[in-house]
Amino acid sequence: MKLNAIDERLLETIADLHGVPQGAYNIRKNGDLLSRLSTQNIEIVSKDGKPGIDVLVRPGTKNESVHIPVLLTASGMTDLVYNTFDVGEGSDVLIVAGCGIHNPGSGAAEHDGIHEFIIRRGARVRYVEKHYGEGEGTGERILNPKTIVTLEDGAYAELELVQIRGVDSSRRITEARVGRGAKLVISERLLTHGRQVADSIISVALEAPEASAEVLARSVAQDSSRQVFRASLTGATKCRGHVACDSIIMDSAEIRSLPELIATSPEAELTHEAAIGKISGEQVIKLMSLGLTEKQAIDTIITGFLR
Amino acid sequence: MLRIDKVTVSGDNGSGEKVEILDNVSASFDSGKMYAITGPNGGGKTSLAKLIMGIYRPSSGRILMDDRDITDSNITDRAMMGIGYAFQNPVRFRGLRVRDLLNIAAGQEMGGTRTSHRENMERFLRVVGLCPRDYAEREADGRLSGGELKRLEIAMMLARDPRIAIYDEPEAGVDLWTFERLLEVITNRQKNKKDGITIVITHNERFLKASDEILLMSDGRIQQQGDADEIWPMIRDDVACRWRASCGGELDEAECYR
């Protein structure tokens, strides 16, 4: 596998990778497969008739990981992929995705990834997806991920969805159905700056008894960027759901935070909390009194908040 | 030595009127000594602390540290010169862990994990009675109690180890056991730091008596400064005088601070 300095930097940023990952992996660059490795328990195969892969995790697979980062380093290109993850019963795996864009030209560079997860009975998945944009070109860096999750009975999934910085436009759609006794935790972190726009739309259906979900979103909007966050929980039975969205707004940015709870059963326990506020001057002063400059203090507060 | 020379700080009284928060204040703090600042609420004690830390800027007067004029230096510069301030009301941070704040206070990377840093951090937490196993990874936000945050403030001061340490009401909001511990930690630190200056803003008799000198402040002015043995009896009488006045009697200024 040949990686240049830009590729290496992007991989490190979006997937904490220094070279070839351990375990199964599939690295895609500019619409083509760069490198792939399946293991005994995790098989990666190309889809027939459309771009993307199927990741098949054997039942009972424990403590294994699969990395599927995407690199986009060409201008004027839209990369569309459909990936399906079938995680077998009783498995416990880490899936690291993410997309890094380096746009060197004036055309837009866009990645639209559609990820579908079927998490079988009793399986546990931690899914990490980080997005990052950079590049000396003037072309836009666009990311439109869609994540569809089905949690079978007793399954557990933790989705860590992060937009680090440098993405001009993003529209993230996350849809989930949570089965009996299953639990979903969505942790979203979002930073926008400049004139960037970001929409995140999450809808979770708690349709089976004892299903539960937590959506924990934190975001920072700097400069004149705009964010819209919509999270909808639907409880149709004895279930529990909670949405917490907490945002820091700076400069002339705009944030809309719209948590929505829909209950169609008196047994559903759904709660939400939302807060938007600026960085507290007291926090900045405290950190300055510990020796940080004002800029370092603000950066530290944002880094901690979005961690 | 730290010297405040005829400093006035102006501010707003909340109704849009300009008031003197500190009014022509002069005071000096010698190396190797512990000072207590006390006085009625709203008398200017915290404002004086914020002035020394660089949070408040004077409209007139000078601040000198070892004869160097530091009046125009900002908060960061003052911190780097060796001034530290434990806030009266600890600040809560969403996302920053106890460990992060102690690393920053010690001048290390926020996420630093070097063994020596970790050991120091754990030592500072233990000194103030916070078990590292239970507290190091916790966020310094609303999930910590006021008393726990107060102890963290003191731990940050220990990690920073400034030459001039200002503690703003360290006794406020802490339980009796924690108070005894903090009193010991603060006084011992001063004893072991020969060139250090400790300034404690306090309403507590034990801190007042443990100090070398007491400054009595009210109405934005320093009314008295002197040896603790001399000033403490005056304060005791003054408290009684003002208490009588607040209950319907007349305040006799001549009797107060006599």
XYZ file of C-alpha atoms in Angstrom:
565
model
C 0.000 0.000 0.000
C 1.473 3.332 -1.097
C 0.632 6.314 1.070
C 1.968 9.799 0.599
C 2.412 12.372 3.357
C -1.099 13.783 2.874
C -2.662 10.314 3.039
C -0.743 9.523 6.213
C -1.792 12.760 7.852
C -5.439 12.237 6.933
C -5.396 8.657 8.203
C -3.869 9.725 11.469
C -6.457 12.490 11.892
C -9.575 10.506 11.089
C -8.635 7.045 12.327
C -5.607 7.464 14.630
C -3.741 5.255 12.166
C 0.012 5.236 11.716
C 0.423 2.995 8.700
C -1.419 -0.283 8.221
C -4.010 -0.964 10.914
C -4.204 -4.127 12.954
C -7.030 -6.480 12.126
C -9.345 -6.216 9.147
C -9.303 -3.071 7.061
C -10.411 -1.496 3.813
C -8.833 1.775 2.745
C -10.490 3.644 -0.092
C -8.926 6.591 -1.900
C -10.539 8.770 -4.565
C -13.194 6.175 -5.309
C -10.803 3.227 -5.655
C -9.739 0.493 -3.321
C -6.266 1.214 -1.975
C -5.844 -1.774 0.263
C -7.934 -4.442 1.988
C -7.448 -7.247 4.463
C -10.028 -9.682 5.764
C -9.396 -11.807 8.818
C -10.698 -15.179 9.900
C -13.628 -13.575 11.713
C -14.199 -10.391 9.754
C -14.719 -10.682 6.037
C -14.807 -7.672 3.726
C -16.252 -8.127 0.242
C -17.077 -5.664 -2.539
C -20.735 -5.136 -3.343
C -22.087 -6.303 -6.640
C -23.301 -3.624 -8.989
C -22.647 -0.592 -6.809
C -19.713 0.964 -4.996
C -19.125 -0.120 -1.426
C -18.428 -3.114 0.752
C -20.104 -5.692 2.930
C -18.408 -6.243 6.272
C -19.411 -9.580 7.758
C -18.535 -10.216 11.377
C -18.865 -13.859 12.402
C -21.063 -14.617 15.425
C -19.108 -14.631 18.680
C -16.182 -12.537 17.402
C -14.694 -10.731 20.384
C -12.220 -7.884 20.788
C -11.497 -7.442 17.093
C -11.587 -4.304 15.011
C -12.140 -3.239 11.451
C -10.936 0.046 9.950
C -12.570 1.386 6.785
C -11.286 4.952 6.271
C -11.900 6.902 3.089
C -9.474 9.427 1.613
C -10.437 12.035 -0.929
C -7.531 14.044 -2.294
C -8.832 14.999 -5.738
C -10.779 18.086 -6.614
C -14.015 18.038 -8.632
C -15.055 14.568 -7.533
C -18.028 12.986 -5.774
C -17.425 9.670 -4.089
C -20.529 7.680 -3.206
C -20.368 4.414 -1.269
C -22.833 1.965 0.257
C -21.372 -0.060 3.104
C -23.214 -2.746 5.023
C -22.080 -4.169 8.352
C -23.596 -7.421 9.503
C -22.405 -8.012 13.046
C -23.052 -11.575 14.166
C -24.765 -12.644 17.380
C -22.782 -12.201 20.552
C -19.925 -10.329 18.876
C -18.029 -7.443 20.440
C -16.162 -5.337 17.865
C -14.774 -1.900 17.154
C -15.484 -0.350 13.758
C -13.506 2.738 12.775
C -14.655 4.622 9.699
C -14.212 8.265 8.784
C -13.342 10.400 5.819
C -10.535 12.847 5.293
C -10.683 15.293 2.405
C -7.719 17.202 1.046
C -9.031 19.420 -1.707
C -6.196 20.885 -3.771
C -8.284 22.575 -6.485
C -11.263 24.762 -7.256
C -13.862 22.016 -7.753
C -15.833 20.515 -4.898
C -14.669 17.309 -3.263
C -17.632 15.354 -1.903
C -18.003 12.074 -0.094
C -21.445 10.590 0.490
C -21.239 7.449 2.589
C -24.261 5.338 3.367
C -23.597 2.907 6.193
C -26.100 0.300 7.229
C -25.585 -1.686 10.413
C -27.406 -4.852 11.347
C -26.355 -5.666 14.860
C -27.559 -9.129 15.710
C -28.897 -10.401 19.022
C -26.639 -9.680 21.980
C -23.844 -8.178 19.874
C -21.910 -5.079 20.932
C -20.446 -2.520 18.560
C -18.453 0.624 19.091
C -18.453 2.657 15.910
C -16.194 5.701 15.472
C -16.614 7.974 12.472
C -14.509 11.108 12.173
C -14.676 13.673 9.393
C -12.025 16.193 8.521
C -11.303 18.593 5.666
C -8.250 20.527 4.569
C -6.452 21.595 1.417
C -5.025 24.621 -0.294
C -7.747 24.703 -2.970
C -10.794 26.922 -2.989
C -13.165 24.079 -3.797
C -15.701 23.049 -1.199
C -15.187 20.028 1.025
C -18.516 18.276 1.412
C -19.502 15.279 3.511
C -22.997 13.786 3.593
C -23.026 10.630 5.688
C -26.090 8.524 6.276
C -26.089 5.896 9.003
C -28.883 3.353 9.375
C -28.775 1.127 12.446
C -30.901 -1.863 13.365
C -30.311 -3.222 16.828
C -31.742 -6.669 17.404
C -32.845 -7.838 20.837
C -30.262 -7.306 23.569
C -27.737 -5.664 21.257
C -25.710 -2.608 22.164
C -24.187 0.046 19.915
C -22.211 3.132 20.678
C -21.821 5.543 17.776
C -19.166 8.245 18.106
C -19.727 10.706 15.272
C -17.214 13.513 15.031
C -16.709 16.385 12.614
C -13.260 17.643 13.534
C -12.939 20.740 11.338
C -12.483 21.932 7.766
C -15.755 20.589 6.337
C -17.566 23.299 4.385
C -20.890 21.561 4.168
C -22.254 18.465 5.830
C -25.619 16.834 6.127
C -25.588 13.912 8.499
C -28.586 11.625 8.737
C -28.738 8.959 11.416
C -31.680 6.562 11.680
C -32.024 3.756 14.184
C -34.446 1.084 15.292
C -33.815 -0.380 18.714
C -35.021 -3.851 19.607
C -36.158 -5.457 22.872
C -33.697 -4.786 25.674
C -31.231 -3.241 23.248
C -29.415 0.019 23.857
C -28.096 2.687 21.514
C -25.798 5.525 22.522
C -25.082 8.240 19.964
C -22.342 10.689 20.864
C -21.952 13.478 18.336
C -19.232 16.155 18.302
C -19.312 18.928 15.758
C -17.126 21.935 15.074
C -17.902 24.443 12.350
C -16.022 27.601 11.483
C -15.730 30.170 8.706
C -18.922 30.065 6.633
C -19.491 26.350 7.028
C -22.926 24.790 7.331
C -23.777 21.540 9.089
C -27.063 19.727 9.544
C -27.452 16.698 11.736
C -30.730 14.840 11.731
C -31.129 11.931 14.110
C -34.234 9.793 14.477
C -34.437 6.838 16.803
C -37.392 4.486 17.071
C -37.768 2.654 20.362
C -40.275 0.069 19.254
C -39.686 -2.901 21.517
C -40.042 -3.287 25.289
C -37.045 -2.184 27.389
C -35.338 -0.557 24.412
C -33.271 2.485 25.330
C -31.352 5.240 23.642
C -29.194 8.193 24.606
C -28.264 10.948 22.187
C -25.513 13.189 23.517
C -24.513 15.978 21.159
C -22.002 18.729 21.723
C -21.116 21.336 19.163
C -19.155 24.531 18.716
C -20.037 27.075 16.020
C -17.400 29.709 15.311
C -17.212 32.699 12.965
C -20.324 32.902 10.766
C -20.957 29.166 10.514
C -24.431 27.681 10.862
C -25.594 24.467 12.471
C -28.916 22.711 12.672
C -29.372 19.805 15.051
C -32.572 17.780 15.061
C -32.935 14.714 17.226
C -36.163 12.814 17.384
C -36.938 9.945 19.743
C -40.085 7.897 19.260
C -41.243 5.670 22.075
C -43.941 3.191 21.190
C -43.749 0.948 24.226
C -42.099 0.648 27.641
C -38.784 2.227 26.775
C -36.352 4.946 27.812
C -34.778 7.687 25.758
C -32.835 10.842 26.458
C -31.513 13.599 24.202
C -28.973 16.141 25.435
C -27.621 18.766 23.082
C -25.181 21.303 24.358
C -23.627 23.961 22.128
C -21.119 26.768 22.361
C -21.850 29.657 20.042
C -19.171 32.183 19.113
C -18.753 35.270 16.955
C -21.679 35.651 14.521
C -22.530 31.969 14.243
C -26.039 30.504 14.317
C -27.221 27.307 15.961
C -30.640 25.734 15.856
C -31.194 22.907 18.275
C -34.451 21.011 17.925
C -34.903 17.970 20.136
C -38.195 16.169 19.546
C -39.891 13.522 21.654
C -42.772 11.465 20.341
C -44.508 9.025 22.675
C -47.285 6.725 21.561
C -47.359 4.729 24.770
C -47.811 5.867 28.374
C -44.985 3.503 29.297
C -42.451 5.454 27.261
C -40.037 7.581 29.341
C -38.508 10.214 27.107
C -36.573 13.287 28.196
C -34.533 15.990 26.548
C -32.333 18.926 27.459
C -30.797 21.503 25.180
C -28.499 24.413 25.883
C -26.749 26.986 23.719
C -24.373 29.490 25.249
C -21.145 31.336 24.798
C -17.827 30.462 26.394
C -17.913 31.813 29.903
C -15.526 34.676 30.549
C -14.818 33.161 33.955
C -13.557 29.970 32.329
C -11.167 31.930 30.128
C -9.931 34.011 33.075
C -9.392 30.912 35.200
C -7.253 29.261 32.538
C -5.334 32.500 31.938
C -4.621 32.634 35.670
C -3.028 29.208 35.194
C -0.648 30.627 32.581
C -2.514 30.153 29.280
C -2.962 32.993 26.819
C -6.516 34.003 25.965
C -6.366 32.084 22.679
C -4.905 29.004 24.342
C -7.618 29.196 26.982
C -10.409 29.334 24.380
C -8.849 26.492 22.366
C -8.510 24.408 25.520
C -12.147 24.957 26.469
C -13.310 23.979 22.971
C -11.032 20.937 22.816
C -12.263 19.716 26.170
C -15.897 20.396 25.340
C -15.729 18.463 22.079
C -13.624 15.586 23.352
C 7.722 42.088 47.816
C 4.394 43.136 46.360
C 3.283 46.737 46.658
C -0.053 48.311 45.793
C 0.484 52.035 45.429
C -2.515 54.389 45.562
C -4.639 52.219 43.310
C -8.168 53.097 42.317
C -10.413 50.721 40.384
C -13.616 52.137 38.955
C -16.677 50.156 38.060
C -20.408 50.148 37.646
C -22.716 49.712 40.644
C -25.245 47.845 38.524
C -27.485 50.903 38.068
C -25.198 52.543 35.562
C -23.488 54.732 38.127
C -19.727 54.862 38.310
C -18.319 53.829 41.672
C -14.851 53.315 43.107
C -14.545 49.572 43.738
C -11.109 50.204 45.191
C -10.470 53.727 46.390
C -6.857 54.919 46.560
C -5.669 51.658 48.081
C -2.083 51.235 49.237
C -0.702 48.065 50.807
C 2.503 46.099 50.879
C 3.127 42.377 51.180
C 6.565 41.130 52.210
C 8.156 37.880 51.131
C 7.997 35.094 53.710
C 4.749 36.266 55.260
C 1.140 35.188 55.329
C -1.527 37.884 55.153
C -5.226 37.720 55.872
C -7.634 40.183 54.307
C -10.967 40.494 56.035
C -13.863 42.904 56.336
C -17.560 43.257 55.607
C -19.098 41.849 52.433
C -18.693 44.163 49.474
C -15.724 45.896 51.059
C -13.314 45.287 48.171
C -11.405 42.164 49.268
C -12.040 40.076 46.157
C -11.542 43.172 44.002
C -8.081 43.594 45.527
C -7.299 39.936 44.753
C -8.495 40.383 41.172
C -6.417 43.535 40.861
C -3.280 41.643 41.934
C -4.078 38.798 39.492
C -4.593 41.279 36.641
C -8.300 40.541 36.237
C -9.186 44.121 37.222
C -7.242 47.012 35.760
C -6.674 50.159 37.806
C -7.820 53.559 36.637
C -4.948 55.074 38.605
C -2.054 53.944 40.779
C 0.632 51.298 40.380
C 1.318 47.665 41.264
C 4.943 46.751 41.922
C 6.442 43.296 42.272
C 10.007 43.391 43.579
C 10.097 47.068 42.529
C 9.112 46.162 38.977
C 6.033 47.970 37.713
C 3.562 45.279 36.615
C 0.504 47.552 36.426
C -0.017 47.027 32.693
C 0.662 43.292 32.556
C -2.249 40.976 31.810
C -3.511 37.895 33.656
C -1.305 35.450 31.761
C 1.796 37.571 32.358
C 1.031 37.798 36.066
C 0.585 34.026 36.222
C 3.951 33.552 34.519
C 5.526 36.017 36.983
C 4.445 33.766 39.826
C 1.068 35.035 40.966
C -1.719 32.523 41.569
C -5.349 32.992 42.535
C -7.733 30.378 43.928
C -11.189 31.720 43.099
C -13.871 32.332 45.694
C -16.431 30.676 43.417
C -14.700 27.868 41.529
C -15.340 27.795 37.809
C -17.012 24.737 36.321
C -15.750 23.328 33.030
C -17.783 21.074 30.776
C -15.416 18.626 29.132
C -12.276 19.417 31.114
C -11.336 16.737 33.595
C -9.772 17.251 37.000
C -6.580 15.744 35.587
C -6.570 18.212 32.671
C -6.851 21.221 34.955
C -4.048 20.014 37.203
C -1.835 19.363 34.165
C -2.526 22.878 32.865
C -1.851 24.363 36.307
C 1.483 22.537 36.397
C 2.369 23.940 32.971
C 2.008 20.567 31.228
C 0.049 19.456 28.195
C -3.639 19.086 29.027
C -3.736 15.412 28.074
C -0.206 14.663 29.318
C 0.214 11.170 30.681
C 3.888 11.098 31.689
C 4.381 9.121 34.872
C 6.052 11.969 36.766
C 3.191 14.329 35.909
C 0.617 11.761 36.884
C 2.311 11.086 40.202
C 2.459 14.810 40.993
C -1.162 15.264 40.012
C -2.197 12.383 42.257
C -0.142 13.799 45.136
C -1.869 17.196 44.886
C -5.276 15.548 44.857
C -4.472 13.450 47.903
C -3.206 16.505 49.798
C -6.607 18.160 49.482
C -8.445 14.945 50.272
C -9.600 14.002 46.776
C -8.823 10.382 45.977
C -7.157 10.312 42.507
C -8.856 7.058 41.604
C -12.255 8.639 42.142
C -11.616 12.162 40.881
C -8.794 12.385 38.316
C -10.926 11.423 35.320
C -14.081 13.250 36.373
C -15.209 16.356 34.550
C -14.831 19.544 36.567
C -18.439 20.473 35.931
C -21.738 20.448 37.748
C -21.278 16.872 38.809
C -18.667 17.933 41.370
C -19.979 19.560 44.524
C -19.013 23.088 45.514
C -16.748 21.745 48.250
C -15.027 19.328 45.863
C -14.423 22.146 43.373
C -13.038 24.292 46.176
C -10.550 21.563 46.998
C -9.657 21.320 43.326
C -8.928 25.069 43.344
C -6.422 24.529 46.148
C -4.923 21.503 44.369
C -4.431 23.652 41.252
C -2.660 26.242 43.369
C -0.337 23.543 44.716
C 0.324 22.275 41.193
C 1.032 25.790 39.950
C 3.189 26.575 43.011
C 3.254 30.357 42.542
C 5.409 32.657 44.619
C 2.411 34.815 45.496
C -0.610 32.680 46.318
C -3.980 34.328 46.837
C -6.796 32.222 48.288
C -10.261 33.758 48.182
C -12.319 32.450 51.100
C -10.884 28.932 51.100
C -13.159 28.086 54.012
C -16.382 28.865 52.148
C -18.552 25.859 51.347
C -16.240 23.215 52.746
C -16.968 20.812 55.562
C -15.201 20.938 58.915
C -12.774 18.131 58.040
C -11.843 19.720 54.730
C -11.436 23.091 56.398
C -8.898 21.704 58.880
C -6.999 20.094 56.012
C -6.971 23.228 53.863
C -5.843 25.388 56.777
C -2.932 23.017 57.332
C -2.056 22.802 53.626
C -2.090 26.575 53.115
C -0.129 27.439 56.255
C 2.418 24.649 55.703
C 2.996 25.705 52.125
C 3.802 29.225 53.279
C 6.151 27.960 56.014
C 8.043 25.887 53.441
C 8.252 28.667 50.872
C 10.658 31.173 52.323
C 10.305 33.776 49.569
C 6.588 33.161 49.149
C 3.714 35.461 49.964
C 0.364 33.997 50.959
C -2.736 36.171 50.939
C -5.934 34.660 52.323
C -9.226 36.476 52.007
C -11.170 35.114 54.903
C -13.876 35.524 57.482
C -12.466 32.739 59.599
C -10.799 33.386 62.939
C -8.360 30.471 62.538
C -7.011 31.855 59.272
C -6.819 35.348 60.776
C -4.844 34.080 63.746
C -2.587 31.919 61.571
C -1.533 34.963 59.556
C 1.395 37.273 60.231
C -0.554 40.369 59.301
C -4.193 41.287 58.816
C -5.635 43.855 56.438
C -9.083 45.113 57.313
C -11.036 46.360 54.306
C -14.354 48.121 53.909
C -15.862 50.574 51.445
C -13.107 49.828 48.932
C -10.402 51.003 51.311
C -7.888 49.401 53.598
C -8.886 50.587 57.053
C -6.141 48.861 58.998
C -3.024 46.832 58.286
C -0.838 45.419 61.016
C 0.295 42.432 63.037
C -2.430 39.847 63.507
C -2.096 40.091 67.322
C -2.870 43.790 67.138
C -5.577 43.812 64.539
C -7.580 40.770 65.621
C -8.935 42.358 68.889
C -9.957 45.458 66.888
C -11.865 43.327 64.431
C -13.611 41.465 67.225
C -14.779 44.773 68.729
C -15.662 46.153 65.301
C -17.844 43.161 64.525
C -19.762 43.706 67.772
C -20.097 47.433 67.033
C -21.447 46.884 63.526
C -23.751 44.122 64.675
C -25.333 46.466 67.216
C -25.711 49.113 64.518
C -27.341 46.649 62.128
C -29.925 45.808 64.802
C -31.256 49.333 65.090
C -28.503 51.127 66.989
C -26.416 53.907 65.545
C -23.053 53.157 64.006
C -20.390 55.074 65.844
C -17.496 55.241 63.369
C -15.242 56.503 66.127
C -15.956 53.390 68.164
C -15.548 51.087 65.230
C -11.922 50.437 64.191
C -10.782 52.176 67.327
